[in-house]
Each structure stands twice: as C-alpha cells, then as structure tokens.
mmCIF file of C-alpha atoms in Angstrom:
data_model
loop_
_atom_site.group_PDB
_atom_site.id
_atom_site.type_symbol
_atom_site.label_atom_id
_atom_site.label_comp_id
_atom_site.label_asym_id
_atom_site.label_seq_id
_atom_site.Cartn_x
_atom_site.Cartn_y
_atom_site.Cartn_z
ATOM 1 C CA UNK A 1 117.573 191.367 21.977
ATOM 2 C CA UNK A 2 120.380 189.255 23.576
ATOM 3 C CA UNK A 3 118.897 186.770 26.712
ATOM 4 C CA UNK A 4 119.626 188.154 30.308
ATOM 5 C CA UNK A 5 122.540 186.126 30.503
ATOM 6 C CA UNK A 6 124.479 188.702 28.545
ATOM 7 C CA UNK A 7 123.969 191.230 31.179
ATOM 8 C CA UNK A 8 126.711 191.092 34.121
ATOM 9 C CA UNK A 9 126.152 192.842 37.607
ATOM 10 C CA UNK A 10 129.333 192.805 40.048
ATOM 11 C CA UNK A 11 130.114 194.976 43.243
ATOM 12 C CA UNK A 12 133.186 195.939 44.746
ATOM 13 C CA UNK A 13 133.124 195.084 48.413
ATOM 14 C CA UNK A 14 132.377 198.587 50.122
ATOM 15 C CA UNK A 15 129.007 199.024 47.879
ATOM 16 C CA UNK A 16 128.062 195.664 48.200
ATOM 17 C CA UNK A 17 124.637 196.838 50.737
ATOM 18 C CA UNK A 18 123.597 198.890 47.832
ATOM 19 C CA UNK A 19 124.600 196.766 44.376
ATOM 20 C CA UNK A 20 122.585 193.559 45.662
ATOM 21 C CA UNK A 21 119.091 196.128 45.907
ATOM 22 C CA UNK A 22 119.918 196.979 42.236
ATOM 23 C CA UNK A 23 120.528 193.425 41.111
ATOM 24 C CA UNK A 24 117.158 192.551 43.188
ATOM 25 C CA UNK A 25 115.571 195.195 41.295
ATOM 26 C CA UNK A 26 116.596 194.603 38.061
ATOM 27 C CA UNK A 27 115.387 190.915 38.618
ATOM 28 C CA UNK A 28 119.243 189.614 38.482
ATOM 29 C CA UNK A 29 121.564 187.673 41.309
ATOM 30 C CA UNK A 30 124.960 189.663 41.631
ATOM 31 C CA UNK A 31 127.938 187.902 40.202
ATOM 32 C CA UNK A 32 130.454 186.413 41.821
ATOM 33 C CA UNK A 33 133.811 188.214 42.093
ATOM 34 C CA UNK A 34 136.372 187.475 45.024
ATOM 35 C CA UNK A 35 138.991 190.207 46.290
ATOM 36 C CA UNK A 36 142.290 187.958 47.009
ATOM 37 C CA UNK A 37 143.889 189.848 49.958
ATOM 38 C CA UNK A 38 147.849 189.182 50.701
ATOM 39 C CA UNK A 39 149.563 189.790 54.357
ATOM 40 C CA UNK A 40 151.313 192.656 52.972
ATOM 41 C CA UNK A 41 147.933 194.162 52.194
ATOM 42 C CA UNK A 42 148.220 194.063 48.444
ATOM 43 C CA UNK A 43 145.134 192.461 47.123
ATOM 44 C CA UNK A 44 143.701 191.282 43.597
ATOM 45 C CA UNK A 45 140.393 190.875 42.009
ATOM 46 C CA UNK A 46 139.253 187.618 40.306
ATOM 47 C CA UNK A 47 135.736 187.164 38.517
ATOM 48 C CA UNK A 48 134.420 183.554 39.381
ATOM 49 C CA UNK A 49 132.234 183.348 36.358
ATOM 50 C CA UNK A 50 132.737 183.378 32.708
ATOM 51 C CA UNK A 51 131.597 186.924 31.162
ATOM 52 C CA UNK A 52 133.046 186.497 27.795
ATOM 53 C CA UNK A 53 131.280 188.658 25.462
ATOM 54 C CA UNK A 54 128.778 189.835 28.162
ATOM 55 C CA UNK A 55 127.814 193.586 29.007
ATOM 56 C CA UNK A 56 129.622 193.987 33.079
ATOM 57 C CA UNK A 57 128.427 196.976 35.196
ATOM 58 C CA UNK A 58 130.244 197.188 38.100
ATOM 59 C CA UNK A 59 128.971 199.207 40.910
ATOM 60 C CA UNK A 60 131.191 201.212 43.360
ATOM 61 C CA UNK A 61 131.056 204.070 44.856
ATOM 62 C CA UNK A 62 134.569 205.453 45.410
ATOM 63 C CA UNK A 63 134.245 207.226 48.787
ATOM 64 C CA UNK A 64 137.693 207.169 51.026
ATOM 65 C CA UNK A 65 139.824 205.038 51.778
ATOM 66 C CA UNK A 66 141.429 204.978 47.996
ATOM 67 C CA UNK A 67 141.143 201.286 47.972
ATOM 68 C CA UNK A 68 137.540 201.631 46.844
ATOM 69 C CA UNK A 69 138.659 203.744 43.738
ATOM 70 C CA UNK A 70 141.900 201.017 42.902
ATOM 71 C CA UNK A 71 139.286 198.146 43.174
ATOM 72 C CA UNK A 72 136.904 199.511 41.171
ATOM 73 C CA UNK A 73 140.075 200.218 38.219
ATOM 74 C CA UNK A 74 140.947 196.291 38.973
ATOM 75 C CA UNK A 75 137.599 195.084 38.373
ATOM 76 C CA UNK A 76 137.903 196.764 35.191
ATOM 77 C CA UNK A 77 141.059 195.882 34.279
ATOM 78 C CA UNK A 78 139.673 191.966 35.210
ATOM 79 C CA UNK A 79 136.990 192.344 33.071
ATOM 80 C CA UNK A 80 138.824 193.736 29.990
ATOM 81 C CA UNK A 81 141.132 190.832 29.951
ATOM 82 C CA UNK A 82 138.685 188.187 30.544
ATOM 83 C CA UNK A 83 136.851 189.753 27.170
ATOM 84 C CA UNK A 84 133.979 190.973 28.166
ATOM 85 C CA UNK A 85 131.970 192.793 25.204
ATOM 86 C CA UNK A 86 131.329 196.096 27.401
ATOM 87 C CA UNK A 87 132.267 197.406 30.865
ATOM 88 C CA UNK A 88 130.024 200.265 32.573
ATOM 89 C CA UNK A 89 131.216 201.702 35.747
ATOM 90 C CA UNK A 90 128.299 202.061 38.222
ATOM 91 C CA UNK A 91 129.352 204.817 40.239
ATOM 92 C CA UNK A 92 126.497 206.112 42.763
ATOM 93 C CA UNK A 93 129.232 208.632 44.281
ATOM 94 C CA UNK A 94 132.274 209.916 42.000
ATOM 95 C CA UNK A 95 134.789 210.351 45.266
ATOM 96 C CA UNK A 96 137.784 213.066 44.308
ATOM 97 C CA UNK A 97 134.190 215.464 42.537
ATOM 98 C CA UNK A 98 135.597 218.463 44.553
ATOM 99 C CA UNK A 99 138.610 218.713 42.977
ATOM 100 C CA UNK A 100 137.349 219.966 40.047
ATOM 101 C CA UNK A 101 139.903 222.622 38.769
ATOM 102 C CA UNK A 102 142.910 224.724 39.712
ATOM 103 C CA UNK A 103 141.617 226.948 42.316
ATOM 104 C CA UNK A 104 145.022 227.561 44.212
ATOM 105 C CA UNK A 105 148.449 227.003 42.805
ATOM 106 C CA UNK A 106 150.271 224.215 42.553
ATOM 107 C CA UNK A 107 147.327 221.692 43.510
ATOM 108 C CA UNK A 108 146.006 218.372 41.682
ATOM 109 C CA UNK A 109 143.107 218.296 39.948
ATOM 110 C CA UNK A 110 141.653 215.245 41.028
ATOM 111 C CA UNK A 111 138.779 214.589 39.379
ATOM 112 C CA UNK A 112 140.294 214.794 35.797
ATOM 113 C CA UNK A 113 143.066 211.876 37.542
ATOM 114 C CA UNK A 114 140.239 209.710 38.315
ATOM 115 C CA UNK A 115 138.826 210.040 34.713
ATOM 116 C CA UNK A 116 141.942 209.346 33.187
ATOM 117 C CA UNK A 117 142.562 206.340 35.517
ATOM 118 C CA UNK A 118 139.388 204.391 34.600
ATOM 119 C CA UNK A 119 139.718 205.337 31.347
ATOM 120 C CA UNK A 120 143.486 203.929 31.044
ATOM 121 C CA UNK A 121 141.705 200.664 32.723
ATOM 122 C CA UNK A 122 139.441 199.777 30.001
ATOM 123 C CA UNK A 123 135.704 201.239 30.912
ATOM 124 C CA UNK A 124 133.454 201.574 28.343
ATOM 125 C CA UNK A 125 131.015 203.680 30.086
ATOM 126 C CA UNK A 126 130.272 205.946 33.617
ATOM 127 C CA UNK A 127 127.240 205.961 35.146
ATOM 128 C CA UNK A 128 126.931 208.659 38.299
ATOM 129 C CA UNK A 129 124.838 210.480 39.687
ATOM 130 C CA UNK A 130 124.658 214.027 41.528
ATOM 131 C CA UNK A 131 128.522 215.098 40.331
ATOM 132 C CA UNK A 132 129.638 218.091 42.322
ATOM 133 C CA UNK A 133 130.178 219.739 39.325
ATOM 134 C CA UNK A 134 128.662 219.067 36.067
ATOM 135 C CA UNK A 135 132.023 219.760 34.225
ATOM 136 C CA UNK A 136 133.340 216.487 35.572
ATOM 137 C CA UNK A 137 131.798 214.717 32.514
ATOM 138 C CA UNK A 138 133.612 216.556 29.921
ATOM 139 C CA UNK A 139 136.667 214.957 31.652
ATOM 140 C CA UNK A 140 135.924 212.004 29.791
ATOM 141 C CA UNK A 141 136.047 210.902 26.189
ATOM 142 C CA UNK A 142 133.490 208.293 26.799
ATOM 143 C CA UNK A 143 129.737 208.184 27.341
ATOM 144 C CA UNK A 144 128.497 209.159 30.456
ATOM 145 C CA UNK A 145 125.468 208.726 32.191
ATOM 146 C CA UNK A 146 124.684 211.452 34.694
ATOM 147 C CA UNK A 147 121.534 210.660 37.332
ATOM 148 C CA UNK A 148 119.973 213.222 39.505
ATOM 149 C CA UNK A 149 118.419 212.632 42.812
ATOM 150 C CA UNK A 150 115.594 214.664 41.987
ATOM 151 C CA UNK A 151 113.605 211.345 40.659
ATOM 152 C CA UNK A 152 113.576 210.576 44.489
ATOM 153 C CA UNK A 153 113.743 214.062 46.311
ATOM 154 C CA UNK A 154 110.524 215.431 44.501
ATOM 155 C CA UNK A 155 108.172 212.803 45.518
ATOM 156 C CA UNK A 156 109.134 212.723 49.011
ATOM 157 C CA UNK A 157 109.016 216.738 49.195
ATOM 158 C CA UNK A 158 105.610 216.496 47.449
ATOM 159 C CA UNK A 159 104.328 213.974 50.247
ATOM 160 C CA UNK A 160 104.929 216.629 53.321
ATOM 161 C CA UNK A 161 102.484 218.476 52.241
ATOM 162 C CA UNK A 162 103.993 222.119 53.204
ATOM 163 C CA UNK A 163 102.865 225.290 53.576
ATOM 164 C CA UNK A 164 104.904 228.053 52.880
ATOM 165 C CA UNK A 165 107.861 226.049 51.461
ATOM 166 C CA UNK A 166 111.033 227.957 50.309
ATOM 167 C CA UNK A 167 113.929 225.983 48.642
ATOM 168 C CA UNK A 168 117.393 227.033 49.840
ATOM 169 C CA UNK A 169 121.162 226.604 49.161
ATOM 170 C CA UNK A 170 123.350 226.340 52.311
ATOM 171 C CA UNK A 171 125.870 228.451 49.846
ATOM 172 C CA UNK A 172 126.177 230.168 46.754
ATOM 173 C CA UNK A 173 128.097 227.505 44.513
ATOM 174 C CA UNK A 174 124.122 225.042 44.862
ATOM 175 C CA UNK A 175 122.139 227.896 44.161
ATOM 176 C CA UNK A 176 121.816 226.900 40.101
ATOM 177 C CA UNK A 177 120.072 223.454 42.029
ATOM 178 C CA UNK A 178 118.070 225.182 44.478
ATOM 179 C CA UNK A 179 116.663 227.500 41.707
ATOM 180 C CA UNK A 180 115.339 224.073 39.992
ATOM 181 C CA UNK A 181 113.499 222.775 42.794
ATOM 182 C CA UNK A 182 111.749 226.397 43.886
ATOM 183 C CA UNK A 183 111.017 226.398 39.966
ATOM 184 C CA UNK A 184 108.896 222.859 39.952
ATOM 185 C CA UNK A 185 107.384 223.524 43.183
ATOM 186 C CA UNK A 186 106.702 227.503 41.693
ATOM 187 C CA UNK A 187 108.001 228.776 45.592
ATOM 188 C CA UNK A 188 110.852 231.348 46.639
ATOM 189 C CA UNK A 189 114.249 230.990 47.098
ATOM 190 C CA UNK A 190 116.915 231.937 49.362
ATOM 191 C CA UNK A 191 120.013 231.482 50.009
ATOM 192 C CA UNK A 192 122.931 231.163 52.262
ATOM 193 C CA UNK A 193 126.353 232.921 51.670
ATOM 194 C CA UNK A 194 129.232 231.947 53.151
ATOM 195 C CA UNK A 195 132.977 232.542 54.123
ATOM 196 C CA UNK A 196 135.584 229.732 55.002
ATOM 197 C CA UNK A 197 138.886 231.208 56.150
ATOM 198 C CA UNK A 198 140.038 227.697 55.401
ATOM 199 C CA UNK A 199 138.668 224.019 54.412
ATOM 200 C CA UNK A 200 135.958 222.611 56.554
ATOM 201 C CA UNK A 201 135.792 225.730 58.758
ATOM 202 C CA UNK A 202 132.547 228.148 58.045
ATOM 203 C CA UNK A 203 133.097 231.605 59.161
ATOM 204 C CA UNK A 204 130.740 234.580 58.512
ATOM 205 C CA UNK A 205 127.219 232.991 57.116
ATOM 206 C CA UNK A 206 124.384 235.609 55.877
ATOM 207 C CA UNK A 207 120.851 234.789 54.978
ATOM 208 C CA UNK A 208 119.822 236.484 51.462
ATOM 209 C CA UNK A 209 116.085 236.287 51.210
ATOM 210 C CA UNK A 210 113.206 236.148 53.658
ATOM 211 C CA UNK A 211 112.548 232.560 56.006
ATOM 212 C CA UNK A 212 110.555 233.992 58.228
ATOM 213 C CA UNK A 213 106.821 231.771 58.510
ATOM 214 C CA UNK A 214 108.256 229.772 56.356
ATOM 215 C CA UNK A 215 109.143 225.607 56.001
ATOM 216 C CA UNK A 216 112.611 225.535 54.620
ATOM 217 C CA UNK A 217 114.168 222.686 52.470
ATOM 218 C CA UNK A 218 117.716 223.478 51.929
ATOM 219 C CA UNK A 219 119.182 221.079 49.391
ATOM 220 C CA UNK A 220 122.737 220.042 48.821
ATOM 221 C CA UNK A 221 124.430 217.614 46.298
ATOM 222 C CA UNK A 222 126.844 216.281 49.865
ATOM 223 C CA UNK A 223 126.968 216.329 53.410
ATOM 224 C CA UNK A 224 130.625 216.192 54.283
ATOM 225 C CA UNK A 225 131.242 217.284 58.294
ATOM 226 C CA UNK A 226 127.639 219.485 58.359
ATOM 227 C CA UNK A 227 128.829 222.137 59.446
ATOM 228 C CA UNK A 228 127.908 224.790 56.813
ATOM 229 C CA UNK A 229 124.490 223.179 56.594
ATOM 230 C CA UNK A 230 123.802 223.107 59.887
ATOM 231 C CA UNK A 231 124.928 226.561 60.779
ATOM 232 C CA UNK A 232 122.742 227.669 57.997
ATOM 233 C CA UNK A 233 119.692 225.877 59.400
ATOM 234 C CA UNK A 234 120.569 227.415 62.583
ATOM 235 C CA UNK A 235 120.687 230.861 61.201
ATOM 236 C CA UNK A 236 117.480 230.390 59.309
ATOM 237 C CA UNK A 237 115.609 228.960 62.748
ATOM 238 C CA UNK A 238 116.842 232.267 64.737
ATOM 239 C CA UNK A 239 115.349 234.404 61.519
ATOM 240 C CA UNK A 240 111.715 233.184 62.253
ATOM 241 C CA UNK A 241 111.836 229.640 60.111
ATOM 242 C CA UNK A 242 109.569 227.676 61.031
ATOM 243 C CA UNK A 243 110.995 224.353 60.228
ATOM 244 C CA UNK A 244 114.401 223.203 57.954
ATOM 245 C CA UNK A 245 114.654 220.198 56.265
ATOM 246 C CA UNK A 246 117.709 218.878 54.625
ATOM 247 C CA UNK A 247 117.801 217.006 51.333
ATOM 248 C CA UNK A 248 121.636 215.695 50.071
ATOM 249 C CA UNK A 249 122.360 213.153 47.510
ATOM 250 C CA UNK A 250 125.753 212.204 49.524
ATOM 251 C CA UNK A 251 125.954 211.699 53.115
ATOM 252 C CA UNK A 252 129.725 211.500 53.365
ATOM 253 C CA UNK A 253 129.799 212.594 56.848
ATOM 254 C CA UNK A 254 132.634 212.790 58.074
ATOM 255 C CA UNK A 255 134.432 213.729 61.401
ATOM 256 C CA UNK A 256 131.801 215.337 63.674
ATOM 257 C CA UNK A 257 128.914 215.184 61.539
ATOM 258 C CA UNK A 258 126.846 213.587 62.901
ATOM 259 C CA UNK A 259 127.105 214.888 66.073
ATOM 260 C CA UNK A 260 126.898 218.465 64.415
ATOM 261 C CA UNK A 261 123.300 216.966 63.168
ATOM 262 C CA UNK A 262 122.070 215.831 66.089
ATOM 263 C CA UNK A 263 122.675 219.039 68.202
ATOM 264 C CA UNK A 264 121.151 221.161 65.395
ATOM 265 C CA UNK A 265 117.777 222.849 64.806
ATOM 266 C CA UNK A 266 117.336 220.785 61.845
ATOM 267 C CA UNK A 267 113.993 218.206 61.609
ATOM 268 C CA UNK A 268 115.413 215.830 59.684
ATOM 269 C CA UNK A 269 118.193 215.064 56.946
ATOM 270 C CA UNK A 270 117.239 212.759 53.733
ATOM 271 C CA UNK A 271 119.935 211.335 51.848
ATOM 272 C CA UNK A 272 120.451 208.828 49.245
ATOM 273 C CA UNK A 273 121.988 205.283 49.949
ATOM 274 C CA UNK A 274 125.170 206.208 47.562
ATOM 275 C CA UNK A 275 127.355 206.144 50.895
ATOM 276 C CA UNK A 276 126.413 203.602 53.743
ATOM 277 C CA UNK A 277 125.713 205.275 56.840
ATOM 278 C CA UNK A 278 128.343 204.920 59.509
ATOM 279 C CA UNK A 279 126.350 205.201 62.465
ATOM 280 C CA UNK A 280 122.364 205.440 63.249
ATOM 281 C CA UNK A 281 121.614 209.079 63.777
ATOM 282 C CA UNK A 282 117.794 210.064 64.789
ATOM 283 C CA UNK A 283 117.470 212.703 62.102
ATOM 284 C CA UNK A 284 118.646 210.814 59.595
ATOM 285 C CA UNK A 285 116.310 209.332 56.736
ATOM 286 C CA UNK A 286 118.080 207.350 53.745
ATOM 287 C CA UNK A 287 115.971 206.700 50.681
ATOM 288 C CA UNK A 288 117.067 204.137 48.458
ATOM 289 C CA UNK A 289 118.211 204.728 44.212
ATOM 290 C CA UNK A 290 118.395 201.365 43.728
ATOM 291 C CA UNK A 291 115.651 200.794 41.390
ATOM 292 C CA UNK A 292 116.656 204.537 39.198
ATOM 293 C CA UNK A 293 119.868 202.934 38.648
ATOM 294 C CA UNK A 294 118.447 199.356 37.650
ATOM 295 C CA UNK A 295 116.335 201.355 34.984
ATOM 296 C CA UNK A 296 118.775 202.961 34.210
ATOM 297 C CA UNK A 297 120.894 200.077 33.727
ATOM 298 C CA UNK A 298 118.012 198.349 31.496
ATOM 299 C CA UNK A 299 118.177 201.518 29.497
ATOM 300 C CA UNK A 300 121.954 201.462 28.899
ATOM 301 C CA UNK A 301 121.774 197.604 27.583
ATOM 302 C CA UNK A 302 118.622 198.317 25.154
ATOM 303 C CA UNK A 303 119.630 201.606 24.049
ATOM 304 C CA UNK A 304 116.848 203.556 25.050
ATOM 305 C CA UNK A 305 116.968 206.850 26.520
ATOM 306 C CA UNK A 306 116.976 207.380 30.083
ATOM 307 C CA UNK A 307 115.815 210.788 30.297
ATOM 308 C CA UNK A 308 111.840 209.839 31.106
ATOM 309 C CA UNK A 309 113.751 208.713 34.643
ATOM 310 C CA UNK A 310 114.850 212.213 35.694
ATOM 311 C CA UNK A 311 112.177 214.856 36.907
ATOM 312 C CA UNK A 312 114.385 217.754 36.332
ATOM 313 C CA UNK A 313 118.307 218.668 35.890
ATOM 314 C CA UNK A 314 119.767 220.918 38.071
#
C-alpha cells in the first residue's frame, strides 16, 4: 500500500465544520486550499500543496447558493490540472436531487446537469449519501458511492427503547424507506398521503394505517420548510399518537422551518450534519457522519468494499 501521504483531504469553504471531523477521524490534517475572491465577486480556487500523483477527495455539500456547486467543479478542475492521480467528490448532500426527471413540460432536469458538470470537470469518483432518488446514480458514467443514514439512525432508534413503535412516511414517494426500517425493527407501518396544489404548499393530508397508542418515527431522506412533516405529525398526535419523532438525513430548512418545528407536536427532529444548521432550534438533534464517511473514504483508497458500513438500503 502507498504511505498516507498519497491520500489528499480538501473542503470547499461552506462544508468546512463537517470535512475537518472527517479528516480528524480518518487520522489526517485537511489540506490547504485558498478561494481567491475578486471585487467583482468572481473568485478562483488554488491548492497550496503539491498533490501530484496523490488520491484528492474533496468534500462539499452543494446546498444553495450555487456557488457551493461551482466551487466544488473548480476544485476539481484545480486538481485535474495540477495532476493529481484520482479525484473523489465527497458530497454529504447532492443539492439539485429533486429534480430528478421531467415531471411537467418544458422544465430542467437538474440533477442529470449537475452529473454532467462534474463529470465535464474531471472527477473520478462521487461519494453521497441519502440521494432523493436512487436513479440519480445512473446519471453518471463513473463509480459512485451511495451512503445511507441508516448506519446512524438505527442505533439511535434502538437506544429509545420504545414501545409500540411504528415507522412512518410523511408521504407516499418515502414509503419504499419507511418499509426498511419497520422491516429491521419487525413493527407496522403507516403512512401519510398527501396533496400539494403547488410547491411547498401541503393541502389535503390523510393518515393510512393505525397510530393510535403508538410511538411514531416518521423518517424522511430531507427537511426542506417542514411543513408536510409537521402537519403529518400533527395529524398523527390528534389520531391518538402517543409521541412522533422525526429522523431526516438533510436538514435543509428553509424559510419558516424552523419555526414550523418549534410550534409543532413533534418531540424532537434528528438529522445528519450534511447541512450546517442555521439557527439553534430546541427540538433539534444533529448526529454526526463524519467517521461513516472517513471509512468510507479508507475503503475507496484500499479497494475494499464498503458495504459492512451500511445496516440496510432503503
């Protein structure tokens, strides 16, 4: 095996918080890589170390603004030209993951754009975790690595102890991931059906399956403005629940999220550190993938599999 010195870890600046937990995990300081701004608010990327030769992963999430995704495609562009042997994109949240087909006419399908932008940029590899749709990775033509919060979620799940525990989907489209978690915990599940007269807006929400005496976990693959999910927690409090508990791999949370958390009937939201929190919110519990991507990374450079890591697939 090649010394340690052949393995590269950079971070773009927005997932900084979580890339220097990974490094520390993996037993490795980050690199050093500047971001040259100019007053017009162009900006470049400039690697302050040699890596000639060397395996780079680059971690970055790519959640708004669109800077995050065009630094990310300059690092890799950087790293191509300054030779480096092989470039893996760390990507703890693949922003754009909605736009996963043509569901209306005449609309972008983002998520094959992305694909085709970091592959035009030089990476050798994706690793992600949670996509919102598992079809994303056939958008590329190159390996990727696809994590699942479940190595995280299960433990923490097994540690509450619950009685009468029911796994639920706030709507139809998570119901293939809800059905794996009732399945290793062997408990019911029910779900939430939904209609959105348009984007962001839930209308009419129905409960299919019985809640009552019971200690839901609803789980989600993001948390974008909360409203479905807490509408649905809501709904399953006034049918008898006795508690809801919210498990999402992305805490996007945008616009009034997190006050749509707070006023809810919900005990307590666990997400993954894949997004930095932008404000402290009382229900809000963040457990940390740092060291499943650090394995993982370990796995990637030594060619070993890295399917011991995952509890279950969705």
């Amino acid at each position: 095996m090649q010394p340690q010195s052949f393995i590269k870890i950079f971070s773009g600046t927005s997932t900084r918080y979580l890339a220097e937990k990974i490094a520390d995990s993996f037993g490795q300081e980050l690199g050093q890589v500047n971001k040259l701004n100019f007053s017009d608010g162009e900006y470049t990327v400039m690697f302050d170390e040699t890596i000639r030769g060397s395996h780079v992963f680059l971690i970055q999430s790519t959640f708004p603004p669109a800077d995050n995704l065009f630094e990310l495609l300059m690092m890799i562009d950087a790293a191509k030209r300054a030779s480096a042997s092989k470039i893996i994109a760390v990507m703890p949240y693949f922003g754009y993951a909605r736009q996963d087909r043509k569901d209306q006419p005449r609309v972008a399908i983002g998520a094959k754009l992305v694909a085709d932008l970091l592959t035009a940029a030089g990476v050798d590899r994706i690793i992600t975790m949670d996509l919102h749709a598992d079809q994303i990775q056939g958008f590329f033509n190159i390996p990727v690595d696809h994590l699942y919060a479940s190595t995280i979620f299960v433990p923490y799940i097994e540690k509450l102890k619950l009685k009468d525990m029911v796994i639920a989907s706030p709507d139809a489209g998570g119901s293939k991931r809800a059905h794996s978690y009732s399945k290793h915990f062997g408990v019911p599940m029910v779900i939430c059906h939904k209609y959105r007269p348009k984007p962001n807006v839930v209308g009419e929400l129905r409960v299919i399956g019985d809640v009552k005496g019971k200690n839901v976990i609803l789980m989600d693959d993001m948390i974008d403005t909360a409203g479905t999910l807490t509408a649905a927690a809501d709904k399953m409090m006034a049918e008898g629940a006795l508690s809801v508990r919210a498990f999402a791999t992305h805490g996007v949370l945008s616009g009034p999220a997190y006050d749509n958390i707070e006023n809810s009937k919900i005990t307590e939201v666990i997400l993954t550190d894949s997004i930095p929190l932008k404000r402290e919110c009382s229900k809000i519990k963040v457990l940390s993938v740092a060291d499943m991507f650090a394995e993982t990374l370990a796995c990637v450079y030594n060619n070993e599999t890295i399917a011991k890591h995952f509890v279950f697939r969705k």
